[in-house]
Short mmCIF file of C-alpha atoms in Angstrom, two decimals:
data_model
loop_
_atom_site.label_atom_id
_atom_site.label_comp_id
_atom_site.label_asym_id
_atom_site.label_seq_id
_atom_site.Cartn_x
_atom_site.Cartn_y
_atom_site.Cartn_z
CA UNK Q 1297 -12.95 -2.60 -8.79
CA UNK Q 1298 -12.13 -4.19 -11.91
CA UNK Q 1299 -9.02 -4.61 -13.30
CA UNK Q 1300 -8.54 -2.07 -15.89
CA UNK Q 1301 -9.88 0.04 -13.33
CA UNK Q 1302 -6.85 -0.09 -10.95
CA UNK Q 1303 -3.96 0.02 -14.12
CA UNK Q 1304 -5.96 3.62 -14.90
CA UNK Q 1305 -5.25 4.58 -11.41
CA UNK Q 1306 -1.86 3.42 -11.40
CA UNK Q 1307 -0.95 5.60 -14.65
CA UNK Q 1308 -2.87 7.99 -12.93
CA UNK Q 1309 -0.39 7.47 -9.43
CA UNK Q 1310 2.93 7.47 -12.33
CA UNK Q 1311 3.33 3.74 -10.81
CA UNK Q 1312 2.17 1.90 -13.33
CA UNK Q 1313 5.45 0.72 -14.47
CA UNK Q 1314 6.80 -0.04 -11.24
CA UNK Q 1315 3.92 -2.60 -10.54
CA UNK Q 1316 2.02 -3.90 -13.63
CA UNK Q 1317 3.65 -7.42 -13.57
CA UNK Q 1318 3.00 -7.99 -9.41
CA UNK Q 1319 0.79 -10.76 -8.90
CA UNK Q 1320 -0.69 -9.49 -5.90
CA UNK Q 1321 -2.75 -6.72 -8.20
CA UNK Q 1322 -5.64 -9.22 -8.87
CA UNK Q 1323 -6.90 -10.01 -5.79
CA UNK Q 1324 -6.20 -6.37 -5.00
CA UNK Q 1325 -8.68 -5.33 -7.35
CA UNK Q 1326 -11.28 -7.80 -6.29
CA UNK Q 1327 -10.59 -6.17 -2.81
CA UNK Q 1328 -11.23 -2.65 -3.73
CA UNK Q 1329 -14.68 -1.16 -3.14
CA UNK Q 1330 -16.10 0.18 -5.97
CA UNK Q 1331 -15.85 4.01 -4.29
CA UNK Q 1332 -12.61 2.80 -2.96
CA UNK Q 1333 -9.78 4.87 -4.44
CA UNK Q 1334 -6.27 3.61 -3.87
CA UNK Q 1335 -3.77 6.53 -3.34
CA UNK Q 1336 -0.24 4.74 -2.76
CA UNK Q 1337 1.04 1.86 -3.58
CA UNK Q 1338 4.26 -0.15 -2.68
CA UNK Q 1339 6.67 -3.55 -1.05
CA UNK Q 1340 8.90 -4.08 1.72
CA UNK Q 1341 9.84 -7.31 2.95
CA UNK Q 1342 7.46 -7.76 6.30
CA UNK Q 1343 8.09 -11.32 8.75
CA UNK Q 1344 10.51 -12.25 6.08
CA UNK Q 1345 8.37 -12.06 2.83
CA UNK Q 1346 8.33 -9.58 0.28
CA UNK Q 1347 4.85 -7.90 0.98
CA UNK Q 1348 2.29 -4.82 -1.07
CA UNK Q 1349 1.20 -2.23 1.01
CA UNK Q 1350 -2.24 -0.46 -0.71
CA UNK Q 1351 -2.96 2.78 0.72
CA UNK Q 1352 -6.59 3.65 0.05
CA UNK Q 1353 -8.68 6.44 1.53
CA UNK Q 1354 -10.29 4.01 4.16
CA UNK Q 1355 -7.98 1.75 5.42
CA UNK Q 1356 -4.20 -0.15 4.63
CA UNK Q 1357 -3.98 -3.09 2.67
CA UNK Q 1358 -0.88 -5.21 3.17
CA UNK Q 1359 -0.53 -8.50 0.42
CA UNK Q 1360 1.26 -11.12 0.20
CA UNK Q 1361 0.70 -13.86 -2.39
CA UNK Q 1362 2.95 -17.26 -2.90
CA UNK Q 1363 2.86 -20.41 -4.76
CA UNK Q 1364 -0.67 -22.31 -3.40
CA UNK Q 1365 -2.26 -19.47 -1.09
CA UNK Q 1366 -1.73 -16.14 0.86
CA UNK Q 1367 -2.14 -13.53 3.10
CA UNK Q 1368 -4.08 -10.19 3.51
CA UNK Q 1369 -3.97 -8.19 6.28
CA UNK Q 1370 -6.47 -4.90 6.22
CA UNK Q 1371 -5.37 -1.74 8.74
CA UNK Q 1372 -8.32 0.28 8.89
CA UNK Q 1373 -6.91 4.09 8.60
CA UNK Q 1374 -8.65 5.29 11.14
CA UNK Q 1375 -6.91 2.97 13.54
CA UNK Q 1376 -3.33 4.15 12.43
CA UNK Q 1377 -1.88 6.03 15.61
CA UNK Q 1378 1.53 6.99 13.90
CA UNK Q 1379 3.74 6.10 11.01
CA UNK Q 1380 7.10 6.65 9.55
CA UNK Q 1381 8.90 6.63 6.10
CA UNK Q 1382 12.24 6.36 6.64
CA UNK Q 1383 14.21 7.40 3.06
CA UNK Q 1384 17.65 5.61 2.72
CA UNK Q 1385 20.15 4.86 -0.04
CA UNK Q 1386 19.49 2.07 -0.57
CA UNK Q 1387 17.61 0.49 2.13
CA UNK Q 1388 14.73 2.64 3.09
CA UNK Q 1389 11.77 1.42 5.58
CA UNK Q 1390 7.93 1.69 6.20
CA UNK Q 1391 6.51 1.53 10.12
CA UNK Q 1392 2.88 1.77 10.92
CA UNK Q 1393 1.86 1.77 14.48
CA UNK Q 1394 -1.72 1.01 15.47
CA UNK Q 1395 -3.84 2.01 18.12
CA UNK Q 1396 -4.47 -1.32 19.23
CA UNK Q 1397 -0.55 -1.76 19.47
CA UNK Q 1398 0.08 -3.65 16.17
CA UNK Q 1399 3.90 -2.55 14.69
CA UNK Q 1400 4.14 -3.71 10.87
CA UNK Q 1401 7.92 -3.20 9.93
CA UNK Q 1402 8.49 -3.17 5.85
CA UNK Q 1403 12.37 -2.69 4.59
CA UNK Q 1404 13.62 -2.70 1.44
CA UNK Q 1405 10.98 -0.30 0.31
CA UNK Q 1406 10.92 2.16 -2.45
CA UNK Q 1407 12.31 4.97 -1.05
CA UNK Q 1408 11.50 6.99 -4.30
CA UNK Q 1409 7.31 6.53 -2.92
CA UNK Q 1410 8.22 8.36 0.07
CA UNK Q 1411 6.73 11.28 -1.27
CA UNK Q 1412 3.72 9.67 -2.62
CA UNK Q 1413 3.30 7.39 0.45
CA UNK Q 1414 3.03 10.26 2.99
CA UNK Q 1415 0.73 12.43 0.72
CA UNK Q 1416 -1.74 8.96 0.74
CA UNK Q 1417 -1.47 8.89 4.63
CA UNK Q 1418 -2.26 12.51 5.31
CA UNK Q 1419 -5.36 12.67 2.74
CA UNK Q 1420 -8.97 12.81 4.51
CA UNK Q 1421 -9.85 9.45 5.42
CA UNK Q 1422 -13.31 8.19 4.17
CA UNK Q 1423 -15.13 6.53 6.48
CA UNK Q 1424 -17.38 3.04 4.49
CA UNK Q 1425 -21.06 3.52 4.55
#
């Protein structure tokens, strides 16, 4: 996915303001298939760093970029045995469970994406060629 491609679909998602400046959106969009479609996007500080969490139909992309490298984790959707969206005040969370056992714990998330999170989790999931 280029670029342009992903700020359309973020105006499209009413999140383009929210995110346009993140760094991590570049090698997001070099990550995206080209039938990919991202459906949620969002941060919450995960193992101490302020992470993005891409929801796409096919699987969970979590980001985190710094000063001379990074990390990318990918949770394939499929493998997501249960999640929760915790909406606070001011301190609202994000847990994703996997089958295989995995926990990833963001706080400090939008609470405000709830909505838009939960719709991304219960669309179909599209399973890659």
């Amino acid at each position: 996915m280029i670029r342009n491609d992903l700020d359309n679909r973020l105006q499209e998602l009413g999140i383009y303001s929210d995110f346009y400046y993140r760094k991590e959106l570049k090698p997001l969009a070099q990550m995206l298939g080209e039938y990919e479609r991202l459906n949620c996007l969002l941060t919450g500080v995960h193992e101490g760093n302020r992470k993005m969490v891409a929801v796409t139909d096919r699987r969970i992309i979590v980001l985190f970029t710094a000063l001379g490298g990074g990390d990318v984790k990918i949770i394939r959707r499929a493998s997501v045995k249960d999640w929760r969206f915790e909406k606070k005040f001011l301190f609202s969370s994000l847990v994703i469970e996997t089958k295989g056992g995995a926990v990833f714990t963001f706080t400090n998330t939008q609470g405000k994406l709830r909505d838009l999170f939960e719709r991304a989790m219960n669309e179909p999931i599209v399973h890659a060629d």
